[in-house]
XYZ file of C-alpha atoms in Angstrom:
377
model
C 12.607 11.137 11.079
C 10.180 8.303 11.052
C 6.531 8.445 10.914
C 3.498 5.888 11.056
C 0.457 6.858 8.700
C -2.854 5.148 9.584
C -5.733 5.131 7.095
C -8.977 2.645 7.344
C -8.768 1.489 3.548
C -5.923 0.799 1.074
C -8.154 -1.548 -0.842
C -9.458 1.085 -2.951
C -8.945 4.248 -5.043
C -10.972 6.759 -3.388
C -10.308 10.491 -2.159
C -8.665 9.277 1.161
C -6.330 7.009 -0.549
C -5.381 9.798 -3.159
C -4.668 11.929 0.108
C -2.475 9.141 1.411
C -0.557 8.935 -1.929
C 0.139 12.491 -1.545
C 1.361 12.334 1.911
C 3.503 9.467 1.135
C 5.272 11.396 -1.846
C 5.726 14.504 0.210
C 7.162 12.672 3.172
C 9.536 10.602 0.832
C 10.560 13.555 -1.013
C 11.648 14.856 2.237
C 13.650 12.083 3.108
C 11.052 11.077 6.111
C 10.736 7.085 6.771
C 7.186 6.179 6.284
C 5.332 3.317 7.856
C 1.662 2.518 7.156
C -1.147 0.990 9.434
C -4.402 -0.029 7.874
C -7.644 -2.231 8.148
C -7.136 -3.792 4.594
C -4.954 -5.297 2.012
C -2.964 -2.885 -0.121
C -4.380 -2.683 -3.531
C -5.096 1.036 -4.210
C -2.951 3.711 -6.186
C 0.174 2.413 -8.069
C 2.556 4.808 -5.862
C 1.321 3.283 -2.681
C 1.261 -0.458 -4.124
C 4.809 0.019 -5.493
C 5.957 1.344 -1.967
C 4.322 -1.731 -0.423
C 6.092 -4.176 -3.136
C 9.419 -2.962 -2.341
C 8.859 -2.615 1.465
C 6.290 -4.865 2.880
C 7.819 -4.702 5.991
C 6.731 -1.070 6.602
C 3.138 -2.150 6.405
C 0.883 -3.369 9.289
C -2.566 -4.819 8.968
C -4.939 -4.008 11.966
C -5.710 -6.949 14.015
C -9.046 -8.552 12.920
C -10.971 -7.054 15.789
C -10.178 -3.565 14.458
C -11.303 -4.322 10.972
C -14.712 -5.217 12.576
C -15.668 -1.348 12.439
C -15.236 -1.318 8.820
C -17.059 -4.461 7.753
C -19.914 -4.900 10.356
C -22.886 -2.512 9.310
C -23.766 0.037 11.937
C -27.482 -0.517 11.676
C -27.988 0.769 15.249
C -26.399 3.619 17.511
C -25.600 0.774 20.104
C -23.730 -1.246 17.519
C -21.719 1.999 16.413
C -20.752 2.681 19.868
C -19.770 -0.742 20.623
C -17.485 -1.258 17.244
C -15.837 2.241 18.263
C -14.905 0.976 21.495
C -13.519 -2.211 20.062
C -11.545 -0.224 17.483
C -10.122 2.016 20.363
C -8.920 -0.941 22.570
C -7.734 -2.888 19.660
C -5.670 -0.400 17.963
C -4.416 0.820 21.325
C -2.866 -2.646 22.152
C -1.552 -3.157 18.749
C 0.359 0.017 18.758
C 2.543 -1.355 21.581
C 4.095 -3.799 19.351
C 4.219 -1.477 16.297
C 6.042 1.155 18.572
C 8.620 -1.305 19.752
C 9.254 -2.455 16.466
C 9.105 0.904 14.452
C 9.464 3.750 16.989
C 7.880 6.230 15.134
C 8.255 10.077 16.007
C 4.787 10.999 15.307
C 1.354 9.382 13.909
C -0.444 10.819 10.929
C -3.936 9.572 11.055
C -6.369 9.772 8.199
C -9.836 9.736 9.905
C -13.540 9.323 8.977
C -14.448 9.988 12.767
C -12.681 12.209 15.174
C -12.786 9.533 17.741
C -10.323 7.365 15.781
C -7.518 9.486 16.795
C -7.909 8.527 20.535
C -5.704 5.181 20.783
C -3.009 6.993 19.210
C -2.980 9.964 21.592
C -2.725 7.437 24.519
C 0.824 6.723 23.276
C 2.066 10.143 23.945
C 3.238 10.741 20.881
C 2.185 13.928 18.252
C -0.984 12.955 16.274
C -1.492 15.121 12.955
C -5.026 14.422 12.173
C -6.442 14.823 8.650
C -10.304 14.699 8.592
C -11.771 13.387 5.684
C -15.134 14.614 6.942
C -15.795 17.347 9.545
C -14.497 16.921 13.188
C -17.530 15.938 15.222
C -17.955 14.426 18.578
C -19.715 11.279 19.356
C -21.224 12.246 22.683
C -21.417 8.576 24.404
C -17.706 7.846 23.721
C -16.690 9.601 27.035
C -13.170 7.863 27.152
C -12.390 8.932 23.690
C -13.766 12.371 24.081
C -11.614 13.165 27.031
C -8.625 11.702 25.617
C -9.434 14.084 22.397
C -9.636 16.941 24.718
C -6.391 16.617 26.669
C -4.595 15.908 23.299
C -6.044 19.391 22.140
C -5.294 21.114 25.204
C -1.612 19.802 25.456
C -1.123 20.457 21.565
C -0.281 16.924 21.021
C -3.068 16.648 18.348
C -3.548 19.008 15.482
C -6.502 18.713 13.470
C -6.278 19.397 9.721
C -8.823 19.652 6.914
C -8.666 20.402 3.386
C -11.136 23.187 3.139
C -12.515 26.358 5.079
C -16.080 25.231 4.526
C -15.203 21.636 6.136
C -13.769 23.732 9.172
C -16.747 25.874 9.254
C -19.076 22.750 9.468
C -16.950 21.101 12.201
C -18.316 20.964 15.984
C -17.695 24.567 17.536
C -15.500 23.026 20.182
C -12.896 21.675 17.682
C -12.934 24.652 15.362
C -10.457 26.957 17.207
C -7.834 23.995 16.750
C -8.284 23.154 13.209
C -5.877 24.151 10.598
C -6.556 24.255 6.924
C -4.330 23.154 4.238
C -5.487 22.616 0.763
C -4.411 19.408 -0.752
C -2.046 20.302 -3.617
C -2.657 18.558 -7.082
C 0.198 17.247 -9.193
C 0.861 20.310 -11.241
C 3.316 18.167 -13.458
C 0.645 15.832 -14.429
C -2.692 18.057 -14.591
C -2.443 20.737 -17.202
C -4.711 22.696 -19.383
C -4.287 21.878 -23.282
C -6.699 23.655 -25.418
C -6.199 21.083 -28.133
C -7.586 18.188 -26.370
C -10.834 19.658 -25.467
C -13.871 17.951 -26.957
C -17.085 19.942 -27.398
C -20.064 19.285 -25.518
C -17.673 16.829 -23.047
C -18.652 16.872 -19.290
C -16.804 14.796 -16.855
C -17.863 13.652 -13.284
C -14.866 12.218 -11.130
C -15.727 10.420 -8.156
C -15.510 6.934 -6.469
C -18.868 4.901 -7.290
C -20.440 4.851 -3.831
C -23.644 6.539 -2.793
C -22.050 9.293 -0.842
C -20.674 10.633 -4.134
C -24.028 11.172 -5.479
C -23.311 10.065 -8.946
C -26.859 9.334 -9.554
C -27.263 13.119 -9.303
C -25.135 13.496 -12.120
C -27.122 10.887 -14.124
C -30.395 12.823 -13.057
C -28.789 16.163 -14.156
C -28.091 14.586 -17.481
C -31.426 13.291 -17.849
C -33.092 16.703 -17.689
C -30.216 18.390 -19.580
C -31.100 16.052 -22.540
C -34.723 17.406 -22.553
C -33.142 21.124 -23.441
C -29.830 20.190 -25.096
C -28.878 16.955 -26.782
C -25.284 17.650 -28.165
C -23.443 16.330 -25.021
C -21.377 13.574 -23.696
C -21.034 13.047 -19.846
C -18.038 10.755 -18.631
C -18.406 9.310 -15.135
C -15.019 8.300 -13.946
C -14.463 6.384 -10.936
C -13.677 3.141 -8.905
C -16.510 0.882 -8.422
C -16.413 0.406 -4.464
C -19.880 -0.486 -4.393
C -20.903 -2.955 -7.215
C -24.666 -2.712 -6.210
C -24.387 0.905 -6.687
C -22.658 0.672 -9.976
C -25.412 -1.721 -11.295
C -28.038 0.862 -10.069
C -26.368 3.678 -12.332
C -25.979 1.444 -15.303
C -29.855 0.642 -15.018
C -30.623 4.332 -14.779
C -28.650 5.190 -17.863
C -30.392 2.585 -19.776
C -33.927 3.499 -18.205
C -33.483 7.292 -19.016
C -32.346 6.517 -22.590
C -28.922 7.943 -21.953
C -26.844 5.236 -23.357
C -25.639 7.813 -26.283
C -24.908 10.456 -23.638
C -23.517 8.835 -20.514
C -20.479 6.634 -20.335
C -18.953 4.868 -16.704
C -15.200 4.414 -16.800
C -14.748 2.189 -13.798
C -10.975 3.510 -13.236
C -9.324 6.135 -11.110
C -5.660 6.223 -11.503
C -4.426 9.943 -11.732
C -3.421 9.198 -15.510
C -6.952 8.249 -16.352
C -8.374 11.140 -14.313
C -6.188 13.512 -16.284
C -6.968 12.219 -19.580
C -10.629 12.549 -18.919
C -10.451 16.083 -17.317
C -8.148 17.237 -20.440
C -10.896 16.510 -22.812
C -13.661 17.827 -20.827
C -15.158 21.356 -21.333
C -17.157 21.084 -18.160
C -16.705 19.463 -14.672
C -19.638 18.554 -12.243
C -19.244 17.607 -8.472
C -22.446 17.023 -6.628
C -20.534 15.121 -3.817
C -21.680 15.484 -0.200
C -18.029 16.179 0.705
C -16.193 19.505 1.622
C -12.804 19.349 0.080
C -10.970 17.073 -2.564
C -8.229 17.551 -4.858
C -10.317 16.550 -7.636
C -11.652 20.232 -8.007
C -8.126 21.838 -8.488
C -7.255 18.899 -10.867
C -10.176 20.004 -12.821
C -9.529 23.713 -12.680
C -5.744 23.034 -13.635
C -6.861 21.247 -16.768
C -9.153 24.207 -17.878
C -12.563 22.526 -16.935
C -15.173 25.066 -15.936
C -16.732 23.750 -12.816
C -20.423 23.258 -11.825
C -20.658 22.288 -8.304
C -22.809 22.196 -5.348
C -22.583 25.036 -2.891
C -20.254 23.018 -0.404
C -17.454 23.549 -2.628
C -17.875 27.195 -3.356
C -14.627 27.971 -1.324
C -12.520 25.728 -3.547
C -13.496 27.179 -7.035
C -13.912 30.729 -5.718
C -15.210 33.023 -8.577
C -14.195 30.636 -11.181
C -17.205 28.367 -12.301
C -20.820 28.163 -11.323
C -22.088 27.147 -7.846
C -25.326 25.720 -7.628
C -28.101 24.091 -5.060
C -30.142 21.927 -7.177
C -30.546 19.844 -10.567
C -32.369 22.651 -12.227
C -29.530 25.059 -11.392
C -27.079 22.758 -12.431
C -28.859 22.313 -15.769
C -29.178 25.923 -16.354
C -25.504 26.583 -15.607
C -24.333 23.595 -18.163
C -26.519 24.985 -20.976
C -24.943 28.374 -20.430
C -21.481 27.082 -20.810
C -22.270 24.819 -23.783
C -23.960 27.468 -25.567
C -20.818 29.738 -25.188
C -18.820 31.065 -28.099
C -15.469 29.052 -28.343
C -13.534 32.232 -27.460
C -15.251 32.811 -24.416
C -15.216 29.276 -22.953
C -11.140 29.326 -23.650
C -10.961 32.559 -21.916
C -12.583 31.218 -18.980
C -10.794 27.871 -19.154
C -7.325 29.886 -19.090
C -8.634 31.767 -15.827
C -9.439 28.421 -14.233
C -6.282 27.025 -15.010
C -4.173 29.977 -13.955
C -6.167 30.034 -10.284
C -5.499 26.412 -9.682
C -1.751 26.952 -9.631
C -2.024 28.508 -6.221
C -2.864 25.022 -5.070
C 0.060 23.100 -6.584
C 1.593 20.058 -4.847
C 4.578 21.490 -4.200
C 2.738 24.269 -2.261
C 0.949 21.635 -0.239
C 4.089 19.566 0.669
C 5.614 22.663 1.874
C 2.974 23.517 4.454
C 2.260 19.986 5.618
C 5.946 18.889 5.919
C 6.633 22.412 7.695
C 3.720 21.765 10.064
C 5.017 18.105 10.793
C 8.706 19.318 11.454
C 7.690 22.151 13.616
C 5.497 19.951 15.769
C 8.423 17.479 16.377
C 10.897 20.395 17.094
C 8.431 21.726 19.623
C 7.786 18.430 21.418
C 8.097 18.580 24.972
């Protein structure tokens, strides 16, 4: 069996790239020959980098015109629509050459926008689409929308998301076709160890980019310091936006948080695990709806304080908040807990996370892929 996996960017270490890494592991562990198509050079998580070094012939870089959608700012709706059409045509044409060389049995497409699936569907092969954002329609893209609708009706297109909440906020016409498969965390790496916990340590794991709302973490730390000074916030993430990274650094200095807040501009699984293992509390104020990092934090015994969009992931294990004030109140409540109470909650969090291990994810994902290929035609 052979698949072609598409993802926009393999030059950073973000959530989508971590999903691609987990997909690669699952596919290779099940003996499935895996190829990549991407818009960028490959410089991401080491597992993918190593695969690229060993098998460079299995990586295809999209033609320059397709990359325009990624590098040209979409300042107006008209520019956005034009770039979507250019991407559609370019990828459709390039796939002719890739298909002739690789002959994939299916496509796995990791997308930010639903319309990105369209050029793959036109080649008549099954498409499993993993949505990094909710599946929504761009109404002016008539050709893409017709292609997507036909793919859903003929069951050649399968839409998958990582959380129930992400499915709920997708467009109504897509919801009946969406499957939820929780991304499994690496249960061999992320484990709870009470001995490593540092009193008052908080961690925020996110790519340094505006949509991850890292600035909200710093704002929360600012108000937390007014009421509780004995804490330390570690922000761990790949600095995708240098401009945003500099803005965050200035905020830390401006709010006199240099002793309380540290930024670690790295995001390998090992670095994430090290910082989660030491933290008592995990913050997540991102605007996303899923993310394996929430389960990694639970597995390491961190008590979550997260925005409501992550409620279905943490379940009853932690605190769901709607604003900075509620986040501060929940954090102070945890910080003031007795050691025995914090440990009791941490153990419950870790136990709950085991339901979402990588082995569980691999089984569901691979079963979906194999079932789809078996039922083809």
